[in-house]
Amino acid sequence: MKTKNKSMIVIFLAPAIFLYTMVFLYPTIRTVIMSFFKVEGVTDAVSAWKFNGLGNFRTLFHTPLFMSALQNISLIWLVGGVGVMLVSLLFGVILTSGVHGKSFFRSVIYLPNVISAVAMGTMWINYVYNPNFGLLSSILKTLGFSEAAATQWTGPEMVFWSMLVAYCFGMVGYHMLIWMSGIERIPVDFYEAATIEGANVFQRFSKITLPLLKGVCRTNIVLWTVSTMAFFVWSQLFSPVNLSASTVTPMSYMYELVFGASNSAITVRDSGAGAAIGVILTIVVVIVFLFTQLIVRHDDVEL
Amino acid sequence: MANKKIRQKTNWKKELALAPGYLIVGIWVVFTFVLIGWIILASFSTTREIFDGNLFKFATGLHPENYVKAWKTHKVSSYFMNSLVYTLISCTVVIIVAAPAAYVLSRFKFRGNGFLQNLFATALGIPAIMIIMPLFALFSQMHVNQSRGLLIFLYIAINVPFTVFFLNTFFHNLSVTFEEAAAIDGCSPMKTFWMIMLPLAQPGIITVTIFNFITIWNEYFISLIFANTAKTRPVAVGLYSMIQSMRYTGDWGGMFAAVVIVFLPTFILYIFLSEKIIASVTGGAIKG
């Protein structure tokens, strides 16, 4: 019986482990190694790699465009993150407070996540932000703010914030679902007891909901970090021709550096630096993961 | 009677307390509808009507020819068919690979089980940027870059960890009595899996497959790098390249028609199955 199970375990796990090794494990290790070498083309043979120590990282931190990319991704992570977390938590609380049509609202708010980001971006750029017939300028005009209505939302000054708002709009639904499932796992009697004791809505929220959501909060922050580190499509959509300092992110910079478009601002291929960008992003994810775990672990509440 | 009245009264009071909530969520929902509704209207209008902001009048009638144009001359048909093939094959094979693995991990105690579970979980946090360069080099060497088969292979491999993760929980919640009964009847463990456990896991498999379908249908980065020729592009990359060329031709009606065609499959799927999709999001996220 036992040997039978053994062969079954091996046979059933082998394909998944093979794919994992080939597509996650081997590439990750190789990228880490590559980040310490001077590598020009991504297809260059290993024999052509030249050891470069931390040189790739040094080069990156002396490149103004990459520094813009880092600045942009930090703002997306922090400003966008705070915004998305607050709005999605607010929505989560509203939808779990006993409103009618909860599942309808929930479905509509999550909807942007099932639509291709390219399609969503096209809608925002060509409709919402259009200066002639766009939604934003129409609303502002109707309200009498003709000056604000003339703002070029996708112009160089506003494009970063326009991009951030459009991106965050879609992300709210995803994080709202995670908040909601956390809130729904809190036993109802906690609230009933608190209500009997005379706690109001805000007290119940700050004394029961919030502390019990620590674990969910951690999940949300980690997931937000993972998805923002991969920020790419939106930056390409909002600056389709060239990398621009206002929309570039580490991912789009790396794409130009390694795979390069024909009308690129970067003419030199540098795959070693591309790998270094990957390592930097991974380190960020790991740090955020460990940090959130540290905070929550201290007084985790088991439900 | 009296009882009913009281209940109604308290309800109204409660609804009033919830009013700000309705308002906030309502505005958001209306905005989403306006956004998508406008695109659909625009896809039936002429470029001129779009620019004049006269969408709701349809002065020159409906223009379904935008769709014909997008489908035929702008090659959306080719992108659409590519995506359909990629998505259907990948979704099927992902299950065939992930379900047995998830089953073994959830049912058998052996050395390294916990390690393997963690290993699959870490894949969810590895940025795509960490894996694409070596893969690109590897597949260039094998001369299979920019091919349909490669993209399908990558979609399968990339979606296996999440699927294992999701189905693991699902099998975990199935009762062990099924296997015990099968064993007594003389069914071998492997046969038990294919004949009994896999069919029992159907609800979980359907849920995770719908989610995988949407993910693969909308995938952009991997296909931009590994399948970016006019022939092999899936819809997301195809739409992007089309929008790029539209900026020169200025066919906005056609562009919005293409946008609608691209999001329609997942949109329709979502209208009917949103509960299942939402279940897979929360089911996958909470465990981490």
XYZ file of C-alpha atoms in Angstrom:
591
model
C 0.000 0.000 0.000
C 2.705 2.409 0.991
C 4.856 1.871 -2.064
C 1.778 2.236 -4.207
C 1.132 5.643 -2.678
C 4.747 6.617 -3.175
C 4.625 6.080 -6.903
C 1.317 7.887 -7.044
C 2.750 10.881 -5.197
C 5.673 11.020 -7.595
C 3.580 10.628 -10.735
C 0.970 13.153 -9.661
C 3.461 15.791 -8.579
C 6.048 15.363 -11.322
C 4.459 17.468 -14.096
C 3.677 20.378 -11.780
C 7.150 20.309 -10.250
C 8.766 20.028 -13.679
C 6.888 23.097 -14.924
C 7.680 24.956 -11.731
C 11.376 24.175 -11.969
C 11.563 25.113 -15.607
C 9.497 28.294 -15.539
C 9.980 29.663 -12.020
C 12.959 28.132 -10.230
C 15.591 27.943 -12.970
C 14.811 31.391 -14.471
C 14.748 33.100 -11.083
C 18.132 31.714 -10.103
C 19.594 32.540 -13.479
C 18.255 36.096 -13.360
C 19.810 36.631 -9.937
C 23.168 35.406 -11.234
C 22.773 37.459 -14.400
C 22.267 40.620 -12.392
C 25.911 40.446 -11.281
C 27.244 40.101 -14.817
C 27.675 42.441 -17.737
C 25.342 40.945 -20.336
C 24.412 42.792 -23.484
C 21.850 40.731 -25.374
C 19.383 38.579 -23.529
C 20.241 35.621 -25.762
C 24.006 35.920 -25.252
C 25.703 32.687 -24.243
C 26.883 32.426 -20.657
C 30.478 32.367 -21.911
C 29.965 35.948 -23.124
C 28.905 37.167 -19.673
C 31.462 39.296 -17.848
C 31.440 39.485 -14.068
C 30.442 42.955 -13.001
C 29.816 42.677 -9.263
C 27.349 45.318 -8.217
C 28.136 47.309 -11.343
C 24.687 46.857 -12.889
C 23.039 48.172 -9.776
C 25.457 51.094 -9.660
C 24.765 51.946 -13.301
C 21.029 51.847 -12.689
C 21.190 54.158 -9.713
C 23.141 56.639 -11.816
C 20.626 56.609 -14.663
C 18.150 59.503 -14.391
C 15.387 57.637 -16.259
C 15.637 54.666 -13.908
C 15.555 56.989 -10.920
C 12.351 58.475 -12.351
C 11.050 54.935 -12.677
C 11.835 54.262 -9.022
C 10.226 57.509 -7.976
C 7.115 56.722 -10.010
C 6.755 53.202 -8.651
C 7.213 54.483 -5.099
C 4.440 57.034 -5.607
C 2.203 54.433 -7.212
C 2.839 52.066 -4.323
C 2.431 54.628 -1.554
C -0.106 57.189 -2.791
C -2.057 54.714 -4.899
C -1.805 52.119 -2.155
C -3.151 54.372 0.578
C -5.933 55.539 -1.742
C -6.911 52.068 -2.900
C -6.763 50.594 0.617
C -8.934 53.334 2.104
C -11.513 53.340 -0.678
C -11.697 49.554 -0.885
C -11.998 49.223 2.892
C -14.745 51.852 2.897
C -16.594 49.965 0.159
C -16.055 46.690 1.970
C -17.527 48.097 5.170
C -20.475 49.655 3.340
C -21.291 46.464 1.471
C -21.107 44.299 4.591
C -23.266 46.679 6.636
C -26.502 45.131 5.379
C -27.214 47.151 2.232
C -29.597 45.789 -0.341
C -28.122 44.567 -3.602
C -24.800 43.729 -1.998
C -23.821 41.177 -4.596
C -24.813 43.517 -7.419
C -22.658 46.359 -6.111
C -19.840 43.971 -5.379
C -19.945 42.559 -8.901
C -19.970 45.966 -10.580
C -17.092 47.292 -8.479
C -15.003 44.221 -9.279
C -15.950 44.357 -12.982
C -12.918 46.362 -14.245
C -10.706 43.456 -13.163
C -12.187 41.093 -15.708
C -11.723 43.535 -18.589
C -8.381 43.650 -20.361
C -6.230 46.474 -18.991
C -5.589 47.593 -22.572
C -9.346 48.019 -23.103
C -9.778 49.803 -19.769
C -6.859 52.100 -20.486
C -8.238 52.940 -23.918
C -11.550 53.929 -22.329
C -9.880 56.195 -19.794
C -7.499 57.857 -22.235
C -9.910 58.329 -25.115
C -13.077 59.008 -23.214
C -12.662 60.095 -19.584
C -9.551 62.191 -20.131
C -10.387 63.515 -23.594
C -10.167 67.326 -23.501
C -12.858 67.832 -26.185
C -15.703 65.460 -25.452
C -14.387 63.579 -22.430
C -16.368 62.770 -19.315
C -14.143 64.749 -16.981
C -14.159 67.954 -19.042
C -17.933 67.648 -19.638
C -18.625 67.359 -15.927
C -16.303 70.234 -15.064
C -17.869 72.375 -17.806
C -21.380 71.640 -16.551
C -20.333 72.584 -13.048
C -18.939 75.847 -14.388
C -15.221 75.172 -13.945
C -14.289 76.013 -17.514
C -10.659 76.567 -16.635
C -10.271 73.186 -14.987
C -12.220 71.630 -17.875
C -9.484 72.709 -20.259
C -6.827 70.744 -18.366
C -4.826 68.407 -20.566
C -5.190 65.309 -18.413
C -2.806 63.266 -20.481
C -0.391 66.167 -20.974
C 3.089 65.982 -19.436
C 2.113 67.693 -16.188
C -0.939 65.635 -15.329
C -0.254 62.321 -17.047
C 1.235 60.553 -14.016
C -1.726 61.334 -11.801
C -4.222 60.555 -14.560
C -2.541 57.198 -15.039
C -2.516 56.521 -11.321
C -6.221 57.311 -10.906
C -7.180 55.137 -13.868
C -5.086 52.244 -12.542
C -6.393 52.542 -8.985
C -9.994 52.661 -10.170
C -9.648 49.078 -11.351
C -7.742 47.846 -8.310
C -10.351 48.930 -5.747
C -12.691 46.050 -6.554
C -10.034 43.381 -6.047
C -8.948 44.642 -2.644
C -12.538 45.280 -1.628
C -13.305 41.576 -2.133
C -10.450 40.625 0.161
C -11.539 43.079 2.851
C -15.099 41.811 2.559
C -14.213 38.183 3.002
C -12.231 39.184 6.081
C -15.086 41.199 7.536
C -17.558 38.423 6.849
C -15.498 35.966 8.852
C -15.866 38.063 12.012
C -18.584 36.435 14.140
C -21.800 38.467 14.267
C -22.132 38.044 18.041
C -19.097 40.296 18.519
C -21.111 43.126 17.036
C -24.301 42.165 18.846
C -22.511 42.162 22.177
C -20.925 45.513 21.403
C -24.263 47.016 20.362
C -25.843 45.853 23.619
C -22.987 47.459 25.506
C -23.844 50.665 23.671
C -21.047 50.935 21.113
C -21.840 53.076 18.050
C -20.942 52.352 14.437
C -17.532 53.991 14.619
C -16.626 52.371 17.910
C -17.622 48.986 16.560
C -15.510 49.595 13.482
C -12.398 50.779 15.306
C -12.607 48.364 18.254
C -13.780 45.179 16.527
C -13.503 45.285 12.744
C -10.148 46.992 12.401
C -8.165 44.917 14.929
C -9.586 41.682 13.565
C -8.667 42.676 10.025
C -4.928 42.832 10.679
C -4.283 39.558 8.877
C -6.402 40.610 5.905
C -4.645 43.955 5.889
C -1.351 42.133 5.563
C -2.674 40.061 2.649
C -3.874 43.231 0.962
C -0.552 45.028 1.342
C 1.425 42.060 0.026
C -0.901 41.598 -2.947
C -0.823 45.322 -3.686
C 2.970 45.274 -3.619
C 3.186 42.266 -5.926
C 0.821 43.802 -8.465
C 2.337 47.300 -8.455
C 5.862 45.954 -8.922
C 4.565 44.522 -12.214
C 3.180 47.923 -13.254
C 3.658 47.948 -17.001
C 0.630 48.040 -19.319
C -0.653 51.336 -18.002
C 2.686 52.996 -18.393
C 2.864 51.800 -21.991
C -0.678 52.985 -22.673
C -0.148 56.458 -21.284
C 3.179 56.953 -23.076
C 2.848 54.833 -26.184
C 5.715 56.196 -28.267
C 8.646 56.723 -25.954
C 9.541 56.188 -22.346
C 8.841 59.428 -20.565
C 10.080 60.412 -17.133
C 6.527 60.926 -15.891
C 5.167 57.462 -16.686
C 8.210 55.175 -16.761
C 8.272 52.331 -14.223
C 10.996 49.753 -13.532
C 9.159 47.196 -15.655
C 8.748 49.441 -18.684
C 12.347 50.607 -18.328
C 13.520 47.011 -18.217
C 11.408 46.166 -21.275
C 13.106 48.916 -23.295
C 16.511 47.983 -21.941
C 16.267 44.301 -22.814
C 13.724 43.918 -25.606
C 13.701 47.513 -26.845
C 11.136 49.007 -29.192
C 12.282 50.398 -32.531
C 11.619 53.999 -31.532
C 13.377 53.575 -28.248
C 15.007 56.263 -26.144
C 17.558 53.649 -25.142
C 19.815 52.397 -27.888
C 22.157 50.204 -25.874
C 20.900 46.786 -24.834
C 21.819 45.871 -21.286
C 20.260 42.646 -20.089
C 22.457 42.501 -17.001
C 20.901 45.748 -15.809
C 17.482 44.364 -16.753
C 18.113 41.405 -14.462
C 19.263 43.781 -11.732
C 15.899 45.575 -11.990
C 14.173 42.250 -11.476
C 16.270 41.581 -8.390
C 15.472 45.028 -6.988
C 11.725 44.492 -7.447
C 11.910 41.049 -5.868
C 13.795 42.432 -2.874
C 11.061 45.031 -2.420
C 8.391 42.296 -2.417
C 10.364 40.204 0.083
C 10.989 43.169 2.395
C 7.326 44.159 2.366
C 6.340 40.546 3.007
C 8.685 40.149 5.986
C 7.796 43.558 7.352
C 4.040 42.972 7.297
C 4.549 39.562 8.862
C 6.564 41.108 11.675
C 3.869 43.634 12.465
C 0.980 41.217 12.437
C 2.662 38.322 14.139
C 3.046 40.172 17.442
C -0.594 40.023 18.349
C -2.341 38.004 15.738
C -5.931 37.217 16.599
C -7.152 33.787 15.639
C -10.786 33.607 14.638
C -50.175 43.118 11.277
C -48.695 45.173 14.066
C -45.607 43.096 14.024
C -45.117 43.685 10.345
C -45.497 47.418 10.747
C -42.801 47.599 13.379
C -40.428 45.634 11.254
C -40.987 47.959 8.346
C -40.408 50.988 10.521
C -37.064 49.785 11.837
C -36.080 48.869 8.302
C -36.596 52.394 7.066
C -34.569 53.766 9.898
C -31.799 51.358 9.038
C -31.946 52.243 5.367
C -31.635 55.915 6.243
C -28.532 55.193 8.285
C -27.138 53.365 5.275
C -27.953 56.195 2.860
C -24.435 57.680 2.736
C -23.154 54.211 1.934
C -25.636 53.806 -0.906
C -24.662 57.215 -2.233
C -20.907 56.557 -2.260
C -21.151 53.093 -3.772
C -23.882 54.291 -6.131
C -21.729 57.038 -7.639
C -18.932 54.551 -8.258
C -21.290 52.082 -9.898
C -22.860 54.764 -12.098
C -19.402 55.877 -13.190
C -18.508 52.312 -14.170
C -21.701 52.016 -16.183
C -21.160 55.364 -17.907
C -17.615 54.345 -18.799
C -18.593 51.041 -20.365
C -21.906 52.279 -21.745
C -20.219 55.138 -23.530
C -17.719 52.833 -25.215
C -20.535 50.608 -26.432
C -22.441 53.609 -27.805
C -19.288 54.964 -29.398
C -18.629 51.628 -31.059
C -21.886 52.082 -32.984
C -21.182 55.683 -33.976
C -19.059 57.426 -36.571
C -15.786 59.059 -35.693
C -17.366 62.432 -36.394
C -20.280 61.850 -34.010
C -17.837 60.799 -31.304
C -15.857 64.007 -31.706
C -18.989 66.179 -31.741
C -20.165 64.516 -28.540
C -23.497 63.564 -30.156
C -23.483 59.911 -29.287
C -26.999 59.582 -27.968
C -28.744 60.951 -31.044
C -27.502 58.464 -33.613
C -28.262 61.058 -36.283
C -26.856 58.838 -39.013
C -28.263 55.655 -37.494
C -26.404 52.757 -35.948
C -23.094 51.750 -37.429
C -22.579 48.028 -36.962
C -20.123 48.215 -39.858
C -17.568 49.403 -37.286
C -17.579 45.863 -35.993
C -17.233 44.369 -39.447
C -14.332 46.699 -40.127
C -12.641 45.917 -36.829
C -13.180 42.194 -37.231
C -11.943 41.978 -40.802
C -9.645 44.804 -41.832
C -8.073 45.376 -38.437
C -7.457 41.650 -37.915
C -9.355 41.441 -34.643
C -10.689 38.113 -35.897
C -7.182 36.687 -35.970
C -6.322 37.966 -32.481
C -9.640 36.759 -31.172
C -9.192 33.244 -32.526
C -5.634 33.106 -31.213
C -6.794 34.078 -27.747
C -9.623 31.584 -27.863
C -7.274 28.728 -28.754
C -4.622 29.791 -26.227
C -7.142 30.170 -23.454
C -9.092 26.965 -24.021
C -6.035 24.727 -24.331
C -4.163 26.323 -21.423
C -7.158 26.197 -19.097
C -7.670 22.497 -19.785
C -4.051 21.428 -19.420
C -3.570 23.530 -16.289
C -6.240 21.459 -14.576
C -4.765 18.169 -15.780
C -1.391 19.157 -14.313
C -2.521 21.009 -11.201
C -5.390 18.855 -9.943
C -3.356 15.662 -9.304
C -0.599 17.708 -7.665
C -3.074 19.551 -5.463
C -4.751 16.277 -4.538
C -1.528 14.605 -3.455
C -0.466 17.666 -1.474
C -3.777 17.868 0.329
C -4.171 14.157 1.058
C -0.823 12.492 1.678
C 1.687 13.061 4.414
C 5.211 12.800 3.121
C 8.510 14.551 3.641
C 8.639 17.841 1.791
C 4.896 18.279 1.494
C 4.866 21.551 3.388
C 7.953 22.701 1.511
C 6.304 22.029 -1.841
C 3.166 23.884 -0.812
C 5.271 26.888 0.159
C 7.235 26.590 -3.064
C 4.080 26.842 -5.155
C 2.881 29.727 -3.011
C 6.067 31.722 -3.587
C 5.462 31.580 -7.330
C 2.520 33.925 -6.767
C 4.950 36.570 -5.547
C 7.703 36.194 -8.147
C 7.547 39.153 -10.536
C 7.287 38.213 -14.222
C 10.445 40.194 -14.837
C 12.431 37.581 -12.879
C 11.534 34.749 -15.204
C 11.209 36.162 -18.705
C 14.843 36.820 -19.580
C 16.218 33.294 -19.077
C 13.083 31.856 -20.699
C 13.501 34.121 -23.693
C 17.136 33.063 -24.035
C 16.274 29.396 -23.605
C 13.474 29.374 -26.150
C 15.443 31.422 -28.651
C 18.122 28.769 -28.486
C 15.469 26.157 -29.144
C 14.136 28.309 -32.008
C 10.597 28.238 -30.698
C 10.224 31.920 -29.848
C 7.188 33.787 -31.191
C 5.182 30.617 -31.573
C 1.719 29.645 -30.463
C 2.827 26.451 -28.761
C 5.375 28.249 -26.624
C 2.853 30.796 -25.418
C 0.417 28.053 -24.474
C 3.192 26.223 -22.634
C 4.043 29.374 -20.685
C 0.421 30.110 -19.844
C 0.059 26.596 -18.479
C 3.236 26.732 -16.424
C 2.548 30.182 -15.026
C -0.985 29.365 -13.937
C -0.209 25.995 -12.348
C 0.916 27.360 -8.941
C -2.247 29.388 -8.318
C -4.425 26.504 -9.469
C -2.602 24.009 -7.231
C -2.965 26.443 -4.385
C -6.681 26.879 -4.965
C -7.536 23.217 -5.539
C -5.423 22.173 -2.562
C -7.866 23.938 -0.245
C -10.747 22.484 -2.160
C -9.623 18.857 -1.869
C -8.778 19.483 1.750
C -12.423 20.230 2.444
C -13.678 17.040 0.760
C -14.382 14.191 3.151
C -11.882 11.299 3.364
C -14.765 8.812 3.522
C -14.964 8.801 -0.269
C -11.472 7.366 -0.568
C -12.100 4.915 2.251
C -15.231 3.599 0.596
C -13.400 3.278 -2.726
C -10.489 1.455 -1.071
C -12.854 -1.044 0.525
C -14.376 -1.668 -2.880
C -10.895 -2.436 -4.167
C -10.271 0.751 -6.125
C -6.604 1.729 -6.417
C -5.674 5.198 -5.108
C -4.868 6.526 -8.553
C -8.082 5.237 -10.025
C -9.930 6.677 -7.039
C -8.564 10.079 -7.913
C -9.591 10.066 -11.570
C -12.917 8.286 -11.102
C -14.158 9.733 -7.829
C -12.221 12.659 -6.437
C -11.775 14.644 -9.636
C -15.499 14.600 -10.456
C -16.225 15.544 -6.845
C -13.920 18.523 -7.186
C -15.821 19.779 -10.198
C -17.212 22.920 -8.520
C -13.713 23.986 -7.498
C -12.314 23.146 -10.914
C -14.975 25.193 -12.658
C -14.422 28.165 -10.381
C -10.667 28.217 -10.804
C -10.955 27.618 -14.558
C -13.187 30.633 -15.060
C -10.661 32.675 -13.172
C -7.785 31.256 -15.220
C -9.752 31.941 -18.400
C -10.050 35.621 -17.554
C -6.401 35.877 -16.523
C -5.143 34.228 -19.707
C -7.564 36.066 -21.974
C -6.326 39.414 -20.656
C -2.641 38.496 -20.352
C -0.387 41.135 -21.850
C 3.259 41.130 -20.796
C 4.212 37.526 -21.551
C 2.559 37.550 -24.963
C 4.121 40.926 -25.797
C 7.496 39.244 -25.459
C 6.820 35.684 -26.591
C 4.092 36.001 -29.220
C 4.219 39.399 -30.817
C 3.891 38.755 -34.519
C 0.792 39.708 -36.507
C -0.048 36.006 -36.735
C 0.373 34.917 -33.127
C -0.800 37.919 -31.096
C -3.593 37.377 -28.589
C -6.275 40.043 -28.103
C -4.569 42.234 -25.508
C -1.385 42.738 -27.514
C -3.395 42.819 -30.742
C -5.613 45.559 -29.381
C -2.604 47.566 -28.304
C -0.921 47.325 -31.687
C -4.225 48.248 -33.313
C -4.723 51.306 -31.156
C -1.219 52.349 -32.127
C -2.065 52.210 -35.824
C -5.486 53.819 -35.261
C -3.746 56.933 -34.075
C -2.691 57.474 -37.663
C -5.833 56.377 -39.447
C -8.187 58.029 -36.958
C -10.931 55.415 -37.170
C -12.363 55.853 -33.692
C -15.595 53.959 -34.331
C -13.563 50.944 -35.408
C -11.229 51.303 -32.462
C -14.033 51.287 -29.911
C -15.680 48.370 -31.696
C -12.411 46.475 -31.299
C -12.277 47.389 -27.620
C -15.779 45.992 -27.182
C -14.958 42.783 -29.071
C -11.928 42.237 -26.859
C -13.712 42.636 -23.553
C -16.995 41.027 -24.542
C -16.102 37.360 -23.822
C -14.894 37.984 -20.288
C -17.656 40.518 -19.752
C -20.393 38.051 -20.699
C -18.745 35.300 -18.683
C -18.699 37.654 -15.739
C -22.351 38.641 -16.054
C -23.361 35.010 -15.681
C -20.712 33.735 -13.326
C -19.581 36.659 -11.200
C -20.256 34.799 -7.951
C -17.887 32.002 -8.914
C -15.191 34.401 -10.060
C -15.449 36.346 -6.824
C -15.220 33.081 -4.894
C -11.956 32.233 -6.624
C -10.480 35.644 -5.822
C -11.250 35.425 -2.129
C -10.489 31.711 -1.965
C -7.062 32.257 -3.466
C -6.155 35.393 -1.588
C -7.174 34.637 1.958
C -5.008 31.594 2.492
C -1.864 33.559 1.675
